[in-house]
Coordinates of C-alpha atoms in Angstrom, one line a residue:
X1 CA 13.4 -11.2 88.9
X2 CA 11.3 -13.4 86.5
X3 CA 9.3 -11.6 84.0
X4 CA 5.9 -13.0 83.9
X5 CA 2.9 -12.5 81.7
X6 CA -0.8 -13.3 82.4
X7 CA -2.4 -15.6 79.8
X8 CA -6.0 -15.7 78.9
X9 CA -6.7 -18.3 81.5
X10 CA -5.4 -16.0 84.2
X11 CA -2.1 -18.1 84.6
X12 CA 1.2 -16.3 85.0
X13 CA 3.7 -17.6 82.4
X14 CA 7.5 -17.1 82.5
X15 CA 9.9 -17.2 79.6
X16 CA 10.7 -20.8 80.5
X17 CA 7.0 -21.8 80.5
X18 CA 6.4 -20.5 77.1
X19 CA 9.5 -22.4 75.8
X20 CA 8.0 -25.5 77.3
X21 CA 4.7 -24.9 75.6
X22 CA 6.4 -24.3 72.3
X23 CA 8.3 -27.6 72.6
X24 CA 11.8 -26.1 72.9
X25 CA 12.3 -27.2 76.5
X26 CA 11.3 -30.3 78.4
X27 CA 9.9 -30.5 82.0
X28 CA 13.3 -31.5 83.5
X29 CA 15.2 -28.4 82.0
X30 CA 12.3 -26.1 83.0
X31 CA 12.8 -27.3 86.8
X32 CA 16.5 -26.8 86.5
X33 CA 16.1 -23.2 85.2
X34 CA 13.5 -22.3 87.9
X35 CA 15.8 -23.9 90.6
X36 CA 18.9 -21.9 89.4
X37 CA 16.8 -18.7 89.2
X38 CA 15.9 -19.1 92.9
X39 CA 19.4 -20.0 93.9
X40 CA 21.3 -17.4 92.0
X41 CA 18.8 -14.5 91.4
X42 CA 19.6 -14.5 87.7
X43 CA 17.0 -13.9 84.9
X44 CA 15.7 -16.9 83.1
X45 CA 16.9 -15.5 79.9
X46 CA 20.4 -15.1 81.3
X47 CA 20.4 -18.7 82.5
X48 CA 19.0 -20.1 79.2
X49 CA 21.7 -18.1 77.2
X50 CA 24.6 -19.2 79.5
X51 CA 23.8 -22.9 79.2
X52 CA 22.7 -22.6 75.6
X53 CA 19.6 -24.7 76.3
X54 CA 17.6 -23.6 73.3
X55 CA 18.3 -22.2 69.8
X56 CA 18.4 -18.4 69.3
X57 CA 15.3 -18.6 67.1
X58 CA 13.3 -20.5 69.8
X59 CA 14.4 -18.0 72.4
X60 CA 13.5 -14.9 70.3
X61 CA 10.0 -16.5 69.5
X62 CA 9.4 -17.1 73.2
X63 CA 10.5 -13.5 74.0
X64 CA 8.2 -12.2 71.4
X65 CA 5.3 -14.0 72.8
X66 CA 6.1 -13.0 76.4
X67 CA 6.2 -9.2 75.6
X68 CA 3.5 -9.4 72.9
X69 CA 5.5 -8.4 69.9
X70 CA 5.1 -10.1 66.3
X71 CA 8.0 -12.3 65.3
X72 CA 9.6 -12.1 61.8
X73 CA 11.9 -14.6 60.1
X74 CA 14.3 -12.4 58.2
X75 CA 15.4 -15.4 55.9
X76 CA 12.1 -15.7 54.3
X77 CA 11.2 -12.0 53.6
X78 CA 12.2 -10.0 50.5
X79 CA 14.2 -6.9 51.0
X80 CA 12.3 -3.7 50.4
X81 CA 14.8 -1.2 48.7
X82 CA 12.2 1.5 49.5
X83 CA 12.3 0.8 53.2
X84 CA 16.1 0.9 53.3
X85 CA 16.1 4.3 51.6
X86 CA 14.6 5.7 54.8
X87 CA 17.4 4.6 57.1
X88 CA 21.0 4.7 56.8
X89 CA 23.2 1.6 57.4
X90 CA 25.0 3.5 60.2
X91 CA 21.8 3.9 62.2
X92 CA 20.8 0.3 61.6
X93 CA 24.2 -0.9 62.9
X94 CA 24.1 1.4 65.9
X95 CA 20.6 0.2 67.1
X96 CA 20.7 -3.4 65.6
X97 CA 17.5 -2.8 63.6
X98 CA 16.7 -3.6 60.0
X99 CA 13.8 -1.8 58.1
X100 CA 12.3 -4.6 56.0
X101 CA 9.1 -3.0 54.6
X102 CA 7.2 0.3 54.4
X103 CA 3.6 1.3 53.7
X104 CA 3.7 4.7 52.0
X105 CA -0.1 5.2 52.4
X106 CA -0.2 4.7 56.2
X107 CA 3.3 6.0 56.7
X108 CA 4.2 2.8 58.8
X109 CA 7.8 1.5 58.8
X110 CA 8.2 -2.2 59.7
X111 CA 11.3 -2.7 61.8
X112 CA 13.1 -6.0 62.6
X113 CA 14.8 -5.4 66.1
X114 CA 17.3 -7.5 68.0
X115 CA 15.7 -5.8 71.1
X116 CA 12.1 -4.7 70.4
X117 CA 11.9 -3.2 73.9
X118 CA 14.5 -0.6 73.0
X119 CA 12.2 2.5 73.1
X120 CA 15.3 4.8 72.3
X121 CA 15.8 3.2 69.0
X122 CA 12.1 3.3 68.1
X123 CA 11.8 7.0 69.0
X124 CA 15.0 8.0 67.2
X125 CA 13.8 6.2 63.9
X126 CA 10.4 7.8 64.2
X127 CA 11.9 11.4 64.6
X128 CA 14.4 10.9 61.8
X129 CA 12.0 9.3 59.2
X130 CA 8.6 10.8 60.2
X131 CA 7.2 7.4 60.0
X132 CA 5.3 5.4 62.6
X133 CA 7.5 2.4 63.6
X134 CA 6.1 -1.1 64.1
X135 CA 8.6 -3.2 65.9
X136 CA 9.2 -6.9 65.1
X137 CA 11.2 -9.4 67.2
X138 CA 14.1 -11.0 65.2
X139 CA 17.2 -13.0 66.0
X140 CA 20.2 -10.6 66.6
X141 CA 22.5 -12.8 64.4
X142 CA 19.9 -12.6 61.5
X143 CA 19.6 -8.8 62.0
X144 CA 23.5 -8.3 61.8
X145 CA 23.7 -10.6 58.8
X146 CA 21.0 -8.6 56.9
X147 CA 22.4 -5.3 57.8
X148 CA 25.8 -6.1 56.3
X149 CA 24.3 -8.0 53.3
X150 CA 21.0 -6.2 52.8
X151 CA 22.4 -2.7 52.3
X152 CA 25.0 -3.8 49.8
X153 CA 22.5 -6.0 47.7
X154 CA 19.2 -4.1 48.1
X155 CA 19.7 -1.4 45.5
X156 CA 18.8 1.3 48.0
X157 CA 21.2 3.8 46.6
X158 CA 20.3 3.0 42.9
X159 CA 16.5 3.1 43.7
X160 CA 17.0 6.5 45.6
X161 CA 18.7 8.0 42.5
X162 CA 16.3 6.5 39.9
X163 CA 13.3 7.7 42.0
X164 CA 14.5 11.3 41.9
X165 CA 14.1 11.0 38.2
X166 CA 10.6 9.7 38.2
X167 CA 7.6 11.9 38.6
X168 CA 5.3 11.1 41.5
X169 CA 1.6 12.0 42.2
X170 CA 1.1 13.5 38.8
X171 CA 4.0 16.1 39.4
X172 CA 5.5 17.3 36.1
X173 CA 9.3 17.3 36.2
X174 CA 11.6 19.1 33.7
X175 CA 14.8 17.4 32.8
X176 CA 17.9 19.2 31.5
X177 CA 19.1 16.7 28.9
X178 CA 22.7 17.9 29.2
X179 CA 22.7 17.4 33.0
X180 CA 20.4 14.6 34.0
X181 CA 19.2 13.0 30.7
X182 CA 20.9 9.7 31.2
X183 CA 20.9 9.3 35.0
X184 CA 17.7 7.4 35.1
X185 CA 18.7 5.1 32.4
X186 CA 22.0 4.4 34.0
X187 CA 20.5 3.7 37.4
X188 CA 17.8 1.4 36.0
X189 CA 20.6 -0.4 34.1
X190 CA 22.4 -0.9 37.5
X191 CA 19.2 -2.3 39.0
X192 CA 18.9 -4.9 36.1
X193 CA 22.5 -5.7 36.5
X194 CA 22.0 -6.3 40.3
X195 CA 19.0 -8.5 39.8
X196 CA 20.9 -10.6 37.3
X197 CA 24.1 -10.9 39.3
X198 CA 22.2 -12.0 42.4
X199 CA 20.5 -14.7 40.2
X200 CA 23.7 -16.1 38.9
X201 CA 25.2 -16.0 42.5
X202 CA 22.1 -17.7 43.9
X203 CA 22.1 -20.5 41.2
X204 CA 18.6 -19.4 40.1
X205 CA 17.0 -20.9 37.0
X206 CA 14.4 -18.2 36.5
X207 CA 13.8 -14.6 37.6
X208 CA 10.1 -13.3 37.9
X209 CA 9.5 -9.5 37.9
X210 CA 5.9 -9.1 38.8
X211 CA 3.7 -6.1 39.2
X212 CA 1.7 -5.9 42.4
X213 CA -0.9 -3.3 43.5
X214 CA 1.7 -1.1 45.5
X215 CA 5.1 -2.4 44.3
X216 CA 7.0 -4.7 42.0
X217 CA 8.2 -8.0 43.5
X218 CA 11.2 -10.0 42.3
X219 CA 11.2 -13.7 42.8
X220 CA 14.0 -16.2 42.0
X221 CA 13.5 -20.0 41.4
X222 CA 16.3 -21.5 43.3
X223 CA 16.5 -25.3 43.3
X224 CA 13.1 -25.5 41.9
X225 CA 11.4 -23.4 44.6
X226 CA 10.2 -19.7 44.0
X227 CA 11.6 -17.3 46.7
X228 CA 10.8 -13.7 47.0
X229 CA 14.0 -11.9 47.6
X230 CA 13.5 -8.2 46.6
X231 CA 10.7 -5.5 46.2
X232 CA 11.2 -2.5 43.8
X233 CA 9.1 0.7 44.0
X234 CA 6.0 0.8 41.7
X235 CA 7.3 4.0 40.0
X236 CA 10.3 2.2 38.6
X237 CA 8.3 -0.7 37.0
X238 CA 8.0 0.8 33.5
X239 CA 11.6 1.8 33.3
X240 CA 12.7 -1.6 34.5
X241 CA 10.7 -3.5 32.1
X242 CA 11.6 -1.2 29.2
X243 CA 15.3 -1.7 30.0
X244 CA 14.9 -5.5 29.9
X245 CA 12.9 -5.2 26.6
X246 CA 15.7 -3.1 25.0
X247 CA 18.3 -5.8 26.0
X248 CA 16.1 -8.6 24.6
X249 CA 15.5 -6.9 21.2
X250 CA 11.6 -6.5 21.9
X251 CA 9.2 -3.7 21.0
X252 CA 9.2 -1.2 23.9
X253 CA 5.8 0.3 22.9
X254 CA 4.0 -3.0 22.5
X255 CA 2.4 -3.6 26.0
X256 CA -0.7 -5.5 25.0
X257 CA 0.8 -8.7 23.5
X258 CA 3.2 -11.2 25.1
X259 CA 6.7 -11.0 23.5
X260 CA 9.8 -13.3 23.5
X261 CA 13.4 -12.3 23.3
X262 CA 16.9 -13.3 24.5
X263 CA 20.2 -11.8 25.4
X264 CA 23.6 -12.9 27.0
X265 CA 24.8 -11.7 30.4
X266 CA 28.4 -12.0 31.8
X267 CA 28.9 -12.0 35.6
X268 CA 32.5 -12.4 37.0
X269 CA 33.5 -15.9 35.9
X270 CA 30.1 -17.0 34.5
X271 CA 28.2 -16.3 31.2
X272 CA 24.5 -17.0 31.0
X273 CA 22.1 -17.0 28.1
X274 CA 18.8 -15.4 29.1
X275 CA 15.5 -16.3 27.5
X276 CA 13.0 -13.4 28.3
X277 CA 9.2 -13.6 28.1
X278 CA 6.8 -10.7 28.9
X279 CA 3.0 -11.1 29.6
X280 CA 0.5 -8.2 29.9
X281 CA -1.4 -8.6 33.2
X282 CA -4.1 -6.4 34.7
X283 CA -1.5 -4.6 36.9
X284 CA 1.2 -4.2 34.2
X285 CA 3.7 -6.3 32.2
X286 CA 5.3 -9.4 33.9
X287 CA 8.7 -10.5 32.9
X288 CA 10.2 -13.9 33.3
X289 CA 13.8 -14.5 32.5
X290 CA 15.1 -18.1 32.1
X291 CA 18.8 -18.4 32.8
X292 CA 20.8 -21.0 30.9
X293 CA 24.5 -21.3 31.9
X294 CA 27.0 -21.4 29.0
X295 CA 29.8 -22.5 31.3
X296 CA 30.0 -25.5 33.5
X297 CA 29.2 -28.3 30.9
X298 CA 26.5 -30.9 30.8
X299 CA 26.4 -33.3 33.6
X300 CA 27.0 -37.0 33.1
X301 CA 24.2 -39.6 33.7
X302 CA 25.6 -40.6 37.2
X303 CA 25.9 -37.0 38.1
X304 CA 22.1 -36.6 37.3
X305 CA 21.4 -39.1 39.9
X306 CA 21.2 -42.3 37.8
X307 CA 22.7 -45.5 39.4
X308 CA 22.6 -49.2 39.8
X309 CA 20.2 -51.1 37.6
X310 CA 18.4 -48.0 36.2
X311 CA 21.7 -46.6 34.9
X312 CA 22.7 -49.9 33.3
X313 CA 19.3 -50.4 31.6
X314 CA 19.5 -46.9 30.2
X315 CA 23.1 -47.2 29.1
X316 CA 22.2 -50.5 27.3
X317 CA 19.3 -49.0 25.5
X318 CA 21.2 -45.9 24.2
X319 CA 23.9 -48.2 22.8
X320 CA 21.4 -50.1 20.5
X321 CA 21.5 -48.8 16.9
X322 CA 17.7 -48.3 16.6
X323 CA 14.6 -48.0 18.5
X324 CA 12.7 -45.4 20.5
X325 CA 13.7 -44.1 24.0
X326 CA 11.3 -41.8 25.9
X327 CA 11.9 -39.5 28.9
X328 CA 8.8 -38.8 30.8
X329 CA 7.8 -36.4 33.4
X330 CA 6.0 -33.1 34.1
X331 CA 7.3 -29.6 33.1
X332 CA 10.4 -28.8 35.0
X333 CA 11.3 -32.4 35.9
X334 CA 14.7 -32.2 34.1
X335 CA 13.8 -34.2 31.0
X336 CA 15.7 -32.0 28.6
X337 CA 18.9 -32.1 30.8
X338 CA 18.8 -35.9 30.7
X339 CA 18.4 -36.0 26.9
X340 CA 21.4 -33.6 26.6
X341 CA 23.4 -35.8 28.9
X342 CA 22.6 -38.8 26.8
X343 CA 23.5 -36.8 23.6
X344 CA 26.8 -35.9 25.1
X345 CA 27.4 -39.7 25.9
X346 CA 26.8 -41.0 22.4
X347 CA 28.1 -38.0 20.4
X348 CA 31.1 -39.1 18.4
X349 CA 32.3 -38.4 14.9
X350 CA 31.1 -41.6 13.6
X351 CA 27.3 -40.8 14.0
X352 CA 25.2 -38.2 12.6
X353 CA 22.9 -36.6 15.4
X354 CA 20.0 -34.3 14.5
X355 CA 17.8 -32.6 17.0
X356 CA 14.5 -30.7 16.7
X357 CA 14.0 -28.6 19.9
X358 CA 11.6 -25.9 21.2
X359 CA 13.7 -24.0 22.1
X360 CA 17.4 -25.1 21.7
X361 CA 18.6 -24.7 25.3
X362 CA 22.2 -25.7 25.2
X363 CA 24.5 -25.9 22.2
X364 CA 26.4 -29.3 21.9
X365 CA 29.5 -29.3 19.6
X366 CA 29.1 -31.7 16.8
X367 CA 25.3 -32.0 16.9
X368 CA 23.0 -30.5 14.4
X369 CA 20.4 -28.6 16.4
X370 CA 17.3 -27.3 14.9
X371 CA 14.8 -24.8 16.5
X372 CA 11.1 -25.4 15.6
X373 CA 9.4 -22.4 14.1
X374 CA 5.7 -23.1 13.6
X375 CA 5.1 -19.7 11.9
X376 CA 7.4 -20.7 9.1
X377 CA 5.9 -24.2 9.0
X378 CA 8.7 -25.9 10.9
X379 CA 6.9 -28.2 13.4
X380 CA 8.0 -31.3 15.2
X381 CA 6.2 -33.4 12.4
X382 CA 7.5 -31.5 9.4
X383 CA 10.9 -31.3 10.7
X384 CA 11.0 -34.9 11.5
X385 CA 10.0 -35.8 8.0
X386 CA 12.8 -33.6 6.6
X387 CA 15.3 -35.2 9.0
X388 CA 14.9 -38.6 7.3
X389 CA 16.5 -37.1 4.1
X390 CA 19.5 -35.9 6.1
X391 CA 21.0 -39.4 6.6
X392 CA 20.7 -39.4 10.5
X393 CA 21.9 -42.1 12.8
X394 CA 20.2 -40.6 15.8
X395 CA 17.2 -38.3 16.0
X396 CA 16.1 -36.2 19.0
X397 CA 12.5 -34.9 18.8
X398 CA 11.9 -32.4 21.7
X399 CA 8.4 -33.7 22.4
X400 CA 5.8 -36.1 21.1
X401 CA 2.7 -34.1 21.0
X402 CA 0.4 -35.6 18.4
X403 CA -0.4 -38.6 16.3
X404 CA 1.6 -37.4 13.3
X405 CA 4.8 -37.0 15.3
X406 CA 4.1 -40.4 16.9
X407 CA 3.8 -42.2 13.7
X408 CA 6.8 -40.5 12.2
X409 CA 9.0 -41.3 15.3
X410 CA 7.9 -45.0 15.0
X411 CA 8.6 -45.1 11.2
X412 CA 12.0 -43.6 11.9
X413 CA 12.9 -46.2 14.5
X414 CA 11.7 -49.1 12.3
X415 CA 13.9 -47.9 9.4
X416 CA 17.0 -48.2 11.5
X417 CA 17.3 -44.8 13.4
X418 CA 17.6 -44.3 17.2
X419 CA 15.0 -41.9 18.3
X420 CA 14.8 -39.9 21.5
X421 CA 11.9 -37.8 22.7
X422 CA 9.9 -36.7 25.8
X423 CA 6.4 -37.3 26.9
X424 CA 4.1 -35.6 29.6
X425 CA 3.3 -38.7 31.7
X426 CA 3.6 -39.1 35.5
X427 CA 5.5 -42.5 35.3
X428 CA 7.3 -44.8 32.8
X429 CA 4.4 -47.3 32.5
X430 CA 1.9 -44.5 31.6
X431 CA 3.8 -43.7 28.4
X432 CA 2.7 -46.7 26.5
X433 CA -1.1 -46.3 27.0
X434 CA -0.6 -42.6 26.1
X435 CA 1.0 -43.4 22.8
X436 CA -1.8 -46.0 22.1
X437 CA -4.3 -43.0 22.8
X438 CA -2.4 -41.1 20.1
X439 CA -3.5 -43.9 17.7
X440 CA -0.1 -45.6 17.6
X441 CA -0.5 -49.2 16.2
X442 CA 0.1 -51.6 19.0
X443 CA 2.1 -54.0 16.9
X444 CA 4.5 -51.2 15.6
X445 CA 4.9 -49.8 19.1
X446 CA 5.8 -53.2 20.5
X447 CA 8.5 -53.6 18.0
X448 CA 10.0 -50.2 18.2
X449 CA 10.0 -49.1 21.8
X450 CA 13.4 -49.9 23.4
X451 CA 13.2 -48.1 26.9
X452 CA 11.2 -45.6 28.9
X453 CA 12.6 -43.5 31.7
X454 CA 10.6 -41.3 34.0
X455 CA 12.1 -38.8 36.4
X456 CA 11.6 -35.9 38.9
X457 CA 14.1 -33.6 40.5
X458 CA 14.5 -33.3 44.3
X459 CA 16.6 -30.8 46.3
X460 CA 19.8 -32.1 47.7
X461 CA 20.7 -31.8 51.4
X462 CA 23.4 -29.0 51.8
X463 CA 26.5 -31.1 53.0
X464 CA 27.9 -28.3 55.1
X465 CA 25.0 -28.3 57.5
X466 CA 23.8 -32.0 57.3
X467 CA 22.7 -33.6 60.5
X468 CA 21.2 -37.1 61.1
X469 CA 17.9 -37.6 63.0
X470 CA 15.6 -40.4 64.2
X471 CA 12.4 -40.4 62.0
X472 CA 8.9 -40.9 63.5
X473 CA 7.9 -44.6 63.5
X474 CA 5.1 -43.9 61.1
X475 CA 7.6 -42.4 58.5
X476 CA 10.0 -45.2 59.0
X477 CA 7.3 -47.8 58.5
X478 CA 6.2 -46.1 55.2
X479 CA 9.9 -46.4 53.9
X480 CA 10.1 -50.0 54.9
X481 CA 6.9 -50.9 53.3
X482 CA 7.8 -49.1 50.0
X483 CA 11.3 -50.4 49.8
X484 CA 10.6 -54.0 51.0
X485 CA 13.6 -56.1 50.1
X486 CA 15.6 -53.1 48.8
X487 CA 15.8 -51.8 52.5
X488 CA 19.5 -51.9 53.6
X489 CA 20.1 -54.8 56.0
X490 CA 22.1 -52.7 58.5
X491 CA 20.4 -52.1 61.9
X492 CA 21.4 -48.4 62.2
X493 CA 19.2 -46.7 59.6
X494 CA 19.3 -42.9 59.8
X495 CA 17.5 -40.1 58.1
X496 CA 19.2 -36.8 57.3
X497 CA 18.3 -33.1 56.9
X498 CA 20.0 -29.7 56.5
X499 CA 20.0 -27.5 59.6
X500 CA 20.1 -24.4 57.5
X501 CA 23.1 -22.0 57.2
X502 CA 23.9 -18.7 55.4
X503 CA 25.4 -20.5 52.4
X504 CA 22.2 -22.4 51.6
X505 CA 19.9 -19.4 52.5
X506 CA 18.7 -21.2 55.8
X507 CA 16.9 -23.8 53.5
X508 CA 19.1 -26.8 54.4
X509 CA 19.1 -27.6 50.6
X510 CA 22.0 -26.9 48.0
X511 CA 21.6 -28.1 44.4
X512 CA 19.3 -30.8 42.9
X513 CA 19.4 -34.4 41.8
X514 CA 17.0 -36.6 39.8
X515 CA 15.1 -39.6 41.0
X516 CA 14.3 -42.1 38.2
X517 CA 12.6 -45.2 37.1
X518 CA 13.8 -46.9 33.9
X519 CA 11.6 -49.5 32.2
X520 CA 13.3 -51.6 29.5
X521 CA 10.7 -52.9 27.0
X522 CA 11.1 -56.7 27.3
X523 CA 9.4 -59.5 25.4
X524 CA 6.7 -59.8 28.1
X525 CA 6.1 -56.0 28.1
X526 CA 5.9 -56.1 24.3
X527 CA 3.2 -58.7 24.6
X528 CA 1.3 -56.5 27.1
X529 CA 1.4 -53.6 24.6
X530 CA -0.1 -55.9 22.0
X531 CA -2.8 -56.7 24.4
X532 CA -3.6 -53.0 25.2
X533 CA -2.8 -53.5 28.8
X534 CA -3.2 -50.9 31.4
X535 CA -0.4 -48.8 32.9
X536 CA -0.8 -50.7 36.2
X537 CA -0.3 -54.2 34.4
X538 CA 2.7 -52.9 32.6
X539 CA 4.2 -51.5 35.9
X540 CA 3.5 -54.8 37.8
X541 CA 5.3 -56.8 35.1
X542 CA 8.3 -54.3 35.0
X543 CA 8.6 -54.5 38.9
X544 CA 8.6 -58.4 38.6
X545 CA 11.5 -57.9 36.2
X546 CA 13.4 -55.8 38.7
X547 CA 12.5 -52.1 37.9
X548 CA 13.0 -49.8 40.8
X549 CA 10.2 -47.1 40.8
X550 CA 10.8 -43.4 41.2
X551 CA 9.5 -43.4 44.9
X552 CA 11.8 -46.4 45.7
X553 CA 14.7 -44.6 44.1
X554 CA 13.9 -41.5 46.0
X555 CA 13.7 -43.4 49.4
X556 CA 17.1 -45.0 48.7
X557 CA 18.5 -41.5 48.2
X558 CA 17.0 -40.5 51.6
X559 CA 18.7 -43.4 53.3
X560 CA 22.0 -42.5 51.5
X561 CA 21.7 -38.9 53.0
X562 CA 21.3 -37.3 49.5
X563 CA 17.9 -35.7 50.0
X564 CA 15.0 -35.6 52.6
X565 CA 11.8 -37.6 52.9
X566 CA 9.8 -34.4 52.4
X567 CA 11.4 -33.7 49.1
X568 CA 10.5 -37.2 47.7
X569 CA 6.9 -37.0 48.9
X570 CA 6.7 -33.4 47.4
X571 CA 7.5 -34.6 43.9
X572 CA 6.8 -38.4 43.8
X573 CA 3.6 -38.8 45.9
X574 CA 0.7 -40.0 43.9

């Protein structure tokens, strides 16, 4: 018998009809399902499953619409340790359910269910917990995965234990120091360890612990994108922040001012250096931890994503004995990593390299690295002035921020030093007008600049779940118009994407790679600098001389199956 529902327009819709309206089925397959249903008497859902006509996700979404249940994607939601404390793993496994969030005020427990029509499961949970259950439809495979992974990584046990030690609703608790004095501290320490262990396993670059109205959320920046993975009860917020402050050698009682600190963390085979920052917000203190790996080494220039003419131009520039080389891009575009990669390339016992950084992120053997300290009077400008008395061959200045640093960098390059620095501009050609805005003399700039590189980072397609697809004609035409003569001559041009699997957290991406444009300062470009030319004129001349722009480099990486068109447009669309 076919289950049908009445839509607003008084039409009866079956499961197959809904799948058609959602674009998961075509007309031909719909007719086949309905014909088989009449011939065999089987349910539509049974036929669709047997023939594997649609994905599990599409089927669950259609089923949710048919029975009027909300759908939940379990790969995109954070795990609520508070919700998991209400239901044991045995019960979750028996009924194929997963408690993903709870509202303590309204006593509502939100439950992801493989079968939201299972009233026995709903009634059992309501009786056991005393909470009102709101069922959500979810893919059975995702429910099973989350039950096995969620209960082991959600801190349910640690949170339950720690909450016993925290007073609620103004209730005053008495602790016997000889019996329970250290439990809370131990449990909170376990929670911090878990948060950091997960960050290392998930390849996160930052961890955000943020106070919300009714809970504390934990977000991880994985491959450049923030993802909410965990929520912790509001009552544990202060203990959690205090624990991190103790580890970072910060003042625990100072909650009104921002603080900075650092500590090391070892997890299995990896050791990471954590830079910690606290910020007082209206809801409490927010903590951000930047993870810097001590193991794994610094990538080479080709590993960063540099190739072809761009790689050759940059390698030629860094082998010159003097001049200025700038790396441009917004915050978080990988400029520092590129500079470290260059330092690693040119670091030999025959040269003296000094760096001035804010902060020193990675330590390179054989390089004299200095951390700026404005409170003590050590700024980029004052440090650079001192460097010239240290007999350096190569100087790295973390960032050019003002006229004084610009002038000193130019003077250093003109007196026979190779100077590296970064600048916050969107593209390579925009760096020269920016330096002129900082009152750099055009004739000095024209003779000191060697090369300018601009970059962004894009997420790489996960190789394990990579598939090819035919792009829309509109997108293909956009790629063709941007690449022009750079477009491969082959007829069979394909685009790629990641289908999404458990290893990449269903995102379809794993790791990151840079997209670059490298502008060598030729004679003609030097002339344009002297004429105070605009960035558009400089870019036009550079392209005439063969420069590949960032967008072109991105599109070439799309055609090579390294990244997706969406990623390139996300970071390089003007």
